[in-house]
Coordinates of C-alpha atoms (C1' of nucleotides) in Angstrom, one line a residue:
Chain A
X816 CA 0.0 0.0 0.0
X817 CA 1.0 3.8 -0.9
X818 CA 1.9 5.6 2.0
X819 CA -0.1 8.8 2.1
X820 CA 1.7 11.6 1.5
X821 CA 1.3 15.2 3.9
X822 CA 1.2 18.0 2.3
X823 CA 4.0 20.6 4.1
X824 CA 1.8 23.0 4.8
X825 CA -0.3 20.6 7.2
X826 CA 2.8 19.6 9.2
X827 CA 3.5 23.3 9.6
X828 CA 0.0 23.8 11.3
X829 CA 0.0 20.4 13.4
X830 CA 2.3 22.2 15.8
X831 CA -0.5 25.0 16.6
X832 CA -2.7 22.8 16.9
X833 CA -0.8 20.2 19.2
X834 CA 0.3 24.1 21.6
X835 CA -3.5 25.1 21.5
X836 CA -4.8 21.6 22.5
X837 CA -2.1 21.7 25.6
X838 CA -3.4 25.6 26.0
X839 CA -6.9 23.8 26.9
X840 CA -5.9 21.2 28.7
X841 CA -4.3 23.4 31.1
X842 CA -7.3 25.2 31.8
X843 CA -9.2 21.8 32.5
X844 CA -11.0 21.3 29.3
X845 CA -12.0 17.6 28.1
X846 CA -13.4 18.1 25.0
X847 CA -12.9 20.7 22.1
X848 CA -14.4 20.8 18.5
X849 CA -13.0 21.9 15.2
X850 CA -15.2 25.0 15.4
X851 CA -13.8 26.2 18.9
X852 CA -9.8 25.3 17.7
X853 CA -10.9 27.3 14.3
X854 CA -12.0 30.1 16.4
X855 CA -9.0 30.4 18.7
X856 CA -6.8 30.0 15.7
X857 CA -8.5 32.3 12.8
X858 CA -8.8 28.8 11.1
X859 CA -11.9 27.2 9.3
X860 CA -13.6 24.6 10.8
X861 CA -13.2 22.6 7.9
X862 CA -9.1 22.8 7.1
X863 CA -9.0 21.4 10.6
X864 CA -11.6 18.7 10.1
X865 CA -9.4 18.0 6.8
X866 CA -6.2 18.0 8.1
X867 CA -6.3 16.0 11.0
X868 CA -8.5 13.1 8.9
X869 CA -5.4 12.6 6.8
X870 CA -3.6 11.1 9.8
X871 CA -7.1 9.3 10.9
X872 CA -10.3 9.3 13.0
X873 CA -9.3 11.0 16.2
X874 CA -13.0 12.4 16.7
X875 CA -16.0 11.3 17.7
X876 CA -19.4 12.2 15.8
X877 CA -21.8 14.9 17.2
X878 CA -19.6 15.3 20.6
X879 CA -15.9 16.4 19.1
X880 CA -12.3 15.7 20.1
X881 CA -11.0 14.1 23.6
X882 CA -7.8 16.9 24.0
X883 CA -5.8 14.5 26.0
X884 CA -6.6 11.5 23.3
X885 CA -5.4 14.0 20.4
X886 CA -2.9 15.5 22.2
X887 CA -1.5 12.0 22.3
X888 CA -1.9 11.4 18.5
X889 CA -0.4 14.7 17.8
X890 CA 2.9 14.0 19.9
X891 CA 3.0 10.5 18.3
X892 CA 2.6 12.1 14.8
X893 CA 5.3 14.9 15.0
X894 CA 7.4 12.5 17.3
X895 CA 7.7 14.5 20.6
X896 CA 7.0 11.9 22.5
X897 CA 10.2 11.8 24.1
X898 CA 12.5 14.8 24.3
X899 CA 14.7 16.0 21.9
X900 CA 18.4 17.0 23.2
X901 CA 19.3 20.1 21.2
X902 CA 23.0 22.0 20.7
X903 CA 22.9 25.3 20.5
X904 CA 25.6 26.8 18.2
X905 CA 26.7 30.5 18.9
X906 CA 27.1 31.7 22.2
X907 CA 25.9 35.6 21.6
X908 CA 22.4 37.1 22.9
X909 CA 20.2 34.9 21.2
X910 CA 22.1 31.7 22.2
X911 CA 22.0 32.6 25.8
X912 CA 18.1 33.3 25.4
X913 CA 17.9 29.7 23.9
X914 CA 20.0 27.8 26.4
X915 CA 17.6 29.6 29.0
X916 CA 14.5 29.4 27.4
X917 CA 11.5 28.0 29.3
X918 CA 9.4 27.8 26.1
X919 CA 10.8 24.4 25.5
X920 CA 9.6 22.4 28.7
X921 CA 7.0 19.9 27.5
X922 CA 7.3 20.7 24.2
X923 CA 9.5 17.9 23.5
X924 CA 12.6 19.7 23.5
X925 CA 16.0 20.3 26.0
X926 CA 19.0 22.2 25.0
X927 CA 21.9 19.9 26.1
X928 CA 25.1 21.7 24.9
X929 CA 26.2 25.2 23.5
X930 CA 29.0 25.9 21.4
X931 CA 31.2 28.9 20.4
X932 CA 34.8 30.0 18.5
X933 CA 35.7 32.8 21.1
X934 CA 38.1 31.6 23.5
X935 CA 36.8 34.2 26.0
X936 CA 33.2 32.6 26.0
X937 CA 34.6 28.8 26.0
X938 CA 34.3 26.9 29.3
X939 CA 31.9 30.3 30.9
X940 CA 29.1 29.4 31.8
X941 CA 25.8 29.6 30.3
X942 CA 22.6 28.6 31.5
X943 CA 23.7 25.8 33.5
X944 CA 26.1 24.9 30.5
X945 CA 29.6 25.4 30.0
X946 CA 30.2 26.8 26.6
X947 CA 32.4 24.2 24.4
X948 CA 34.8 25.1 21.9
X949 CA 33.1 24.6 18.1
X950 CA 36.7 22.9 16.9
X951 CA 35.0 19.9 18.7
X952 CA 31.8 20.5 17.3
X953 CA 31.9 17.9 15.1
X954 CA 33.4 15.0 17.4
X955 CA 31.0 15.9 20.5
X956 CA 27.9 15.8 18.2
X957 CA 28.5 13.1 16.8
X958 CA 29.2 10.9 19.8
X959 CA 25.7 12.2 21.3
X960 CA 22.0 11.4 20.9
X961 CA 22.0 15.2 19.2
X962 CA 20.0 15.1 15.8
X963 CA 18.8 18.7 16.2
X964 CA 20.8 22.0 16.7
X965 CA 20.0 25.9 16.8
X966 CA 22.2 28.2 14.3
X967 CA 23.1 31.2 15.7
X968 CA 26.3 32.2 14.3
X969 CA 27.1 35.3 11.8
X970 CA 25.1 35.1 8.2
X971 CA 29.0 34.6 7.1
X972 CA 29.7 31.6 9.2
X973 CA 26.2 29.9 9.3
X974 CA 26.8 27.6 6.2
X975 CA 30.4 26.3 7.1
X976 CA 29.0 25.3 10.3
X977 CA 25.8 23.8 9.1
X978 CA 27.8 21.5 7.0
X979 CA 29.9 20.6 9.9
X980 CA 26.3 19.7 11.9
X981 CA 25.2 17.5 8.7
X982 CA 28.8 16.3 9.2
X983 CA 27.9 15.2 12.7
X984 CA 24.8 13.9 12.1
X985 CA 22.5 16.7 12.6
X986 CA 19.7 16.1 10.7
X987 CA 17.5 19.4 11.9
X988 CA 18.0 22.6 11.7
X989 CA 16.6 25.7 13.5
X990 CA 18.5 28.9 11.4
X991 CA 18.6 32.0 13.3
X992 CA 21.4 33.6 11.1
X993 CA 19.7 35.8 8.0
X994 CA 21.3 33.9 5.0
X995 CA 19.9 30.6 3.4
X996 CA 21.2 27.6 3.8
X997 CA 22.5 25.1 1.1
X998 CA 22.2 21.2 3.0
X999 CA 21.7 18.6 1.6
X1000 CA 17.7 17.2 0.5
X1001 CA 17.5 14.7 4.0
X1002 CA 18.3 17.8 6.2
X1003 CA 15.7 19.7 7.1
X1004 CA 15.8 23.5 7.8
X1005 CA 13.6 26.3 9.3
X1006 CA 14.4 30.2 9.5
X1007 CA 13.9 32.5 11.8
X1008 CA 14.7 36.1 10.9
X1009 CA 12.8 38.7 12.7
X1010 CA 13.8 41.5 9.8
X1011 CA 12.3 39.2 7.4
X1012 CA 9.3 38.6 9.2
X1013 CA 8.9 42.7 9.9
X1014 CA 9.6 43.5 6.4
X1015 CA 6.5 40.8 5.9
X1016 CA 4.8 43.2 7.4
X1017 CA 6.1 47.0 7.1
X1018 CA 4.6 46.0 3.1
X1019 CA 0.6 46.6 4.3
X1020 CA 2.3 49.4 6.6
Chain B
X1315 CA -8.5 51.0 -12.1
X1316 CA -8.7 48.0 -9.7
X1317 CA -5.1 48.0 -7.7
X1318 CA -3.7 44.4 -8.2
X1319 CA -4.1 42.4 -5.1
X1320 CA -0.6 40.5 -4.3
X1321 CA -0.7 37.2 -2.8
X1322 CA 0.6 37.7 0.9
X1323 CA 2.7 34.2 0.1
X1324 CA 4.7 36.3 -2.2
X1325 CA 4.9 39.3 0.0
X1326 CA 6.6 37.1 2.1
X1327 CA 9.3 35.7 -0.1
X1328 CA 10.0 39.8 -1.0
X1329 CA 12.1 40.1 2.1
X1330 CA 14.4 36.9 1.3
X1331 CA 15.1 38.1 -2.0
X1332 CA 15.7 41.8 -0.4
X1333 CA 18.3 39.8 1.8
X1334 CA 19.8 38.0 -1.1
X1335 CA 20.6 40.8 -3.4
X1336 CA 21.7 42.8 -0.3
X1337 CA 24.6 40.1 0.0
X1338 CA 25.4 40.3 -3.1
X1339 CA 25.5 43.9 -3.1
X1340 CA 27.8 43.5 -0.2
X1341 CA 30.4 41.3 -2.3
X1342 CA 30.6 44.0 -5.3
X1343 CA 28.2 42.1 -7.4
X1344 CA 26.4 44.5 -9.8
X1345 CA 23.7 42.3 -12.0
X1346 CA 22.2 38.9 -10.9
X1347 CA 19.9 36.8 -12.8
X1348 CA 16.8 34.8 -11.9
X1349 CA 18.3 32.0 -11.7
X1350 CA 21.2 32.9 -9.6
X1351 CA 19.1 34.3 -6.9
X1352 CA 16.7 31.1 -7.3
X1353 CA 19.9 28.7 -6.8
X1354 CA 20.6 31.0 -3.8
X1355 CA 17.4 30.3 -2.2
X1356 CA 15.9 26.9 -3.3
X1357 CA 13.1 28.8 -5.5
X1358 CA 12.6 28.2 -9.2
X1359 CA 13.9 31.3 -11.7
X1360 CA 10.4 31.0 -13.2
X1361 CA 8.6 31.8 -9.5
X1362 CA 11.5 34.5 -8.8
X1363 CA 10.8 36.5 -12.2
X1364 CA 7.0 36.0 -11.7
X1365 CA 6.8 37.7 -8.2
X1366 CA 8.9 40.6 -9.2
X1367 CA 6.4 41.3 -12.5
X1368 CA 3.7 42.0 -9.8
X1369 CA 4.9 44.8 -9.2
X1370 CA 7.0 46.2 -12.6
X1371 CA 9.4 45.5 -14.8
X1372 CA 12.5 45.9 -12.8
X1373 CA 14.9 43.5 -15.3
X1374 CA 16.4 44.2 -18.6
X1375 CA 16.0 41.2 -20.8
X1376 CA 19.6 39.4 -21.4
X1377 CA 21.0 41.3 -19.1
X1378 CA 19.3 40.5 -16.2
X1379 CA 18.7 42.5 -12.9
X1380 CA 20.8 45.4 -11.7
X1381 CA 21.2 44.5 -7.7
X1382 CA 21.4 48.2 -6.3
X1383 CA 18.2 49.1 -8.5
X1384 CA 16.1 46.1 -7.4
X1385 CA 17.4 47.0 -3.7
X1386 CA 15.7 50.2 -4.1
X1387 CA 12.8 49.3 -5.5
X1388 CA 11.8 46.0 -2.9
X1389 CA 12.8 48.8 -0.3
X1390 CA 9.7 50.6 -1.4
X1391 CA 7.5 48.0 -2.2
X1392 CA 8.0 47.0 1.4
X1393 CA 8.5 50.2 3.0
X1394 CA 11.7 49.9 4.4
X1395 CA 13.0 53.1 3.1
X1396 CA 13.2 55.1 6.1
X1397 CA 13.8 53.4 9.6
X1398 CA 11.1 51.8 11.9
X1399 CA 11.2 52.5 15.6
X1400 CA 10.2 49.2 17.2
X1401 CA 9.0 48.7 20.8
X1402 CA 9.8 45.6 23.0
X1403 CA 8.0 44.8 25.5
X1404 CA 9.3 42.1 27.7
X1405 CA 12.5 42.2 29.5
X1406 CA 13.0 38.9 29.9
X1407 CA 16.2 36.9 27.9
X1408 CA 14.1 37.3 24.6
X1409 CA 13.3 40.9 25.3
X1410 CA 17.0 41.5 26.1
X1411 CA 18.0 39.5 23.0
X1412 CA 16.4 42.0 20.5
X1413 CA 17.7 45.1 21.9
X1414 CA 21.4 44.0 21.6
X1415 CA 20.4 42.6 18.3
X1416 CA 22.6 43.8 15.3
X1417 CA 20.3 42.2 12.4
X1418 CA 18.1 45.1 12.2
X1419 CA 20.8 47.5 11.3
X1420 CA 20.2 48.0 7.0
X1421 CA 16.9 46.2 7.4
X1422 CA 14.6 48.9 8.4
X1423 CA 14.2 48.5 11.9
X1424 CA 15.9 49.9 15.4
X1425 CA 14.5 49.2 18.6
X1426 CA 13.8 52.5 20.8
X1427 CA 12.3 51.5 24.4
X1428 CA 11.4 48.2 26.5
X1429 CA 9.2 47.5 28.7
X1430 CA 8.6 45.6 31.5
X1431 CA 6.0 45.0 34.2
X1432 CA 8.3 43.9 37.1
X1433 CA 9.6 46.4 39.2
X1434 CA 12.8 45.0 39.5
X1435 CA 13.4 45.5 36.1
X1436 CA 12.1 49.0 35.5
X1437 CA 14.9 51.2 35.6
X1438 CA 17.5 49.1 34.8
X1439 CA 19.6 49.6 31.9
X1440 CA 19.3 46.8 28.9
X1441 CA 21.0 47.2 25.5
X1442 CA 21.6 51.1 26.1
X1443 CA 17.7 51.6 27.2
X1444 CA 16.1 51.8 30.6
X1445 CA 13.3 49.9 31.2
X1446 CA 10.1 50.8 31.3
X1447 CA 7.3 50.3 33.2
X1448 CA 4.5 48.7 31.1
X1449 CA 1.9 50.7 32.5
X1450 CA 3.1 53.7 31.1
X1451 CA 2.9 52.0 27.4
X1452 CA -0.2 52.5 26.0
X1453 CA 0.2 56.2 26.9
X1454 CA 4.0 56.4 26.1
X1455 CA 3.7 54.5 22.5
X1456 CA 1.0 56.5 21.9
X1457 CA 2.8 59.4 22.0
X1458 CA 5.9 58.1 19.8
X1459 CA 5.8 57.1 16.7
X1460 CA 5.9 53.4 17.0
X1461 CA 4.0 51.3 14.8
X1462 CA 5.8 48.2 15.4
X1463 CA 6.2 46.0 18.2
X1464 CA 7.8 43.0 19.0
X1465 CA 5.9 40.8 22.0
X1466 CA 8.0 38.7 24.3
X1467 CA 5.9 38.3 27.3
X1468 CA 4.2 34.8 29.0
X1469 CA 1.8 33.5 27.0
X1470 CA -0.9 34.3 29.4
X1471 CA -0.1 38.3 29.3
X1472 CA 0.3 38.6 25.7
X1473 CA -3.4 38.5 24.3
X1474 CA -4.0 41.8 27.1
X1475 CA -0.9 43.0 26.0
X1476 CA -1.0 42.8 22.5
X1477 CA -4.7 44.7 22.7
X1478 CA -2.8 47.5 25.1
X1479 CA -0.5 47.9 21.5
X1480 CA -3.5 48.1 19.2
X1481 CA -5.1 50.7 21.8
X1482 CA -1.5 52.4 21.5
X1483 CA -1.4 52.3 17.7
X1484 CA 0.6 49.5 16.9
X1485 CA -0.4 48.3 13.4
X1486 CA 2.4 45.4 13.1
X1487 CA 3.3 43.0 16.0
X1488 CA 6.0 40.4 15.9
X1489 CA 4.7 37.8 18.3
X1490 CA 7.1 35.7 20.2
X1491 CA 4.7 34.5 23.2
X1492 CA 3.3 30.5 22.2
X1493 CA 0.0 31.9 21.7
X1494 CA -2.1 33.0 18.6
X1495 CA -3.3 36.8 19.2
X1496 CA -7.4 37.7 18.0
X1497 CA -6.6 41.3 17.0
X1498 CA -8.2 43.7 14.4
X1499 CA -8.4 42.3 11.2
X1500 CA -6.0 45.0 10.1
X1501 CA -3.6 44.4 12.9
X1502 CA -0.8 42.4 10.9
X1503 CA 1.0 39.6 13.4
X1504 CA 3.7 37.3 12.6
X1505 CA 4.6 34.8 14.7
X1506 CA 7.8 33.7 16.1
X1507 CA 7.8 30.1 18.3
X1508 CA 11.0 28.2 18.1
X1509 CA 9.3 25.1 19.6
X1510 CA 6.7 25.3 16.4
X1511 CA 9.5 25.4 14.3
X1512 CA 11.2 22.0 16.4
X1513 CA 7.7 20.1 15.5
X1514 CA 7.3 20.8 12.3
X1515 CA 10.8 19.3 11.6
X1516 CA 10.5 16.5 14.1
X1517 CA 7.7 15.5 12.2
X1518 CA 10.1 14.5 9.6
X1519 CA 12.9 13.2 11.9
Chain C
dT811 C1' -34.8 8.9 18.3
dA812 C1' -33.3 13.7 17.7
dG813 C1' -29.5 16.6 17.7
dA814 C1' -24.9 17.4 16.8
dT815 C1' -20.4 17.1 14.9
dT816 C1' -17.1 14.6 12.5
dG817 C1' -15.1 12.6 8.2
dT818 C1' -15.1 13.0 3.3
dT819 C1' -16.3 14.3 -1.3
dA820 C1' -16.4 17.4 -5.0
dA821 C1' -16.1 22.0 -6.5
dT822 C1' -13.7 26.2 -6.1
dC823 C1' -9.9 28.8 -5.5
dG824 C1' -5.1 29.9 -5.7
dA825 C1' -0.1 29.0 -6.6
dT826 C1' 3.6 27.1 -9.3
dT827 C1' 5.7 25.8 -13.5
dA828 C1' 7.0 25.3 -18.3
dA829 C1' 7.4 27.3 -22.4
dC830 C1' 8.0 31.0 -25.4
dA831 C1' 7.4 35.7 -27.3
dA832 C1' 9.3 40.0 -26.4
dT833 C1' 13.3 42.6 -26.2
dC834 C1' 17.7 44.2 -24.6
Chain D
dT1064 C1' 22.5 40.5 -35.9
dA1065 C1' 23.0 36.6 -32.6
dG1066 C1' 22.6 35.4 -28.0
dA1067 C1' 20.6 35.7 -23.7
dT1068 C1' 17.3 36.6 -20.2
dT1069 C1' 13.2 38.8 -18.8
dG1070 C1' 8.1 39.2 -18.7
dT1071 C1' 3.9 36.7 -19.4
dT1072 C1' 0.7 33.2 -20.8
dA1073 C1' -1.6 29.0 -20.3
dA1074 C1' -1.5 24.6 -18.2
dT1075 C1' -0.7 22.0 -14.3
dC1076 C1' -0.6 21.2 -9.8
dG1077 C1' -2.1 21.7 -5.0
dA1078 C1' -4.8 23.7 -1.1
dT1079 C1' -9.1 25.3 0.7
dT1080 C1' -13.9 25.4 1.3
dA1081 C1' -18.8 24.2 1.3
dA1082 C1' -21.9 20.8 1.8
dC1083 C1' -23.6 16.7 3.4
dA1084 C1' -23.6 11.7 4.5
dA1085 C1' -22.1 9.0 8.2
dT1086 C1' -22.4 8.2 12.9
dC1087 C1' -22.0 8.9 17.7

DNA sequence: TAGATTGTTAATCGATTAACAATC
DNA sequence: TAGATTGTTAATCGATTAACAATC
């Protein structure tokens, strides 16, 4: 049988719904239906109907969606059912916010290690974390569980260093650094550029 | 005549191109062709020279583009002529992540006050600002000339919050708090959730 | 059973691509 | 002019929506 292929797009939105679901459980809430997750999300009804029927039934007819059951189908789909260790690479602001980040905690995800090329920031501490030097990047990766890691070197040293990630089995990347990055087709990438995303919208400005 | 309406997916991919020829602006490069900036990005020439004829003919056939020109002309499409003062509001690692941040320099975009609502924070000094106190910010923004903000509060604060911008005429918000924000439908709101990101590459993992 | 909401179909809507005429 | 690349068209591909049968 022909696996079913997802369309990108609905993996993108999964995650929403997966943090809105949690959202509700945390207030005490059983039950939801695809109108009430359309309203708190300014989606249809129906898209969310649709999307989660490609995966399977997870609803009941005429009553709606047990959270806790789909918030268990959700985790099993996007795989963060266990957690994730994550490196960090760059040890400037935005690395220190990650390796301190709370936003993480349940969400399947625990920054384990932080790298950086300045001697004056390697073996400081960090969030709990001593900051290793990147030459070993590639030998400390790979003898870990790491398959994820956060970029947030220069735009001039981001795609040397993502090649030495792929290069130590990294097979996810979170970008932070404004420049695109050239992997190869297995590795998967997402950006994060807050001037892009403001420039999205200085346009209707 | 009926203004053409411009798909906001290719809004969106105007800022990575504005990146792009920025770059190679910043290596001497004069002209660049649709298909160099589509190898530099993972986008197809055709889709590249297709976006820009939404808005005019900006190439010169056999030739190509001229980099500077396009540069000036994607800075007025998106309105990133003159500078944007951006609030923060949130002094927490994220909050004190933006102000230091050096990527909005030549984007369009410098960061002019933080707030925060704990009193042990107000006054102190973060990224060359004092903090403020966030019940002075409707009233304070209000009488600036901010349009933009960028939200790195709890989840739980940030709907009130975010509604305390509108009332202070903030039009554009960069969201980074894991929740989605019901605003006036001509508030624009990106979003910003590195955990999001995580899933939607776990997914593939 | 009656009422309600999901799961699914088919139609609509929108985005991408390939191909080539226009033109520098 | 010959060669090259844009701008644009039309076809293809993919995503969203409305509507309703299925079913709890």
């Amino acid at each position: 049988m022909a696996e079913k292929v997802i369309p990108d797009i609905v993996v993108a939105r999964l995650p929403i719904y997966l943090r809105t679901l949690q959202q509700l459980k945390a207030e005490g809430r059983n039950i939801t239906l695809s109108q009430e997750l359309g309203e708190m999300l300014g989606i249809s009804a129906a898209q969310i109907r649709k999307d989660l029927s490609l995966f399977g039934e997870f609803g009941k007819q005429g009553t709606g969606y047990n959270i806790s059951y789909l918030i268990d189908r959700l985790c099993e789909i996007l795989n963060v059912g266990k957690e994730w260790e994550v490196a960090v690479i760059g040890a400037g602001d935005i690395g220190s916010a990650l390796v301190s980040y709370q936003g993480f905690a349940n969400r399947g995800f625990r920054v384990n290690m932080i790298f950086d090329k300045n001697p004056e920031k390697i073996g400081t501490k960090l969030g709990g974390f001593f900051v290793k030097n990147s030459d070993d990047l590639v030998e400390t990766i790979r003898s870990s569980e790491i398959k994820i890691a956060m970029l947030t070197v220069p735009a001039e040293n981001a795609q040397e260093v993502a090649e030495k990630l792929v290069e130590a089995g990294v097979k996810a990347i979170l970008n932070y650094a404004p420049i695109y990055l050239k992997l190869p087709s297995d590795i998967r990438v997402q950006y994060i550029d807050p001037s892009v995303h403001l420039q999205h919208m200085t346009y209707y400005l």
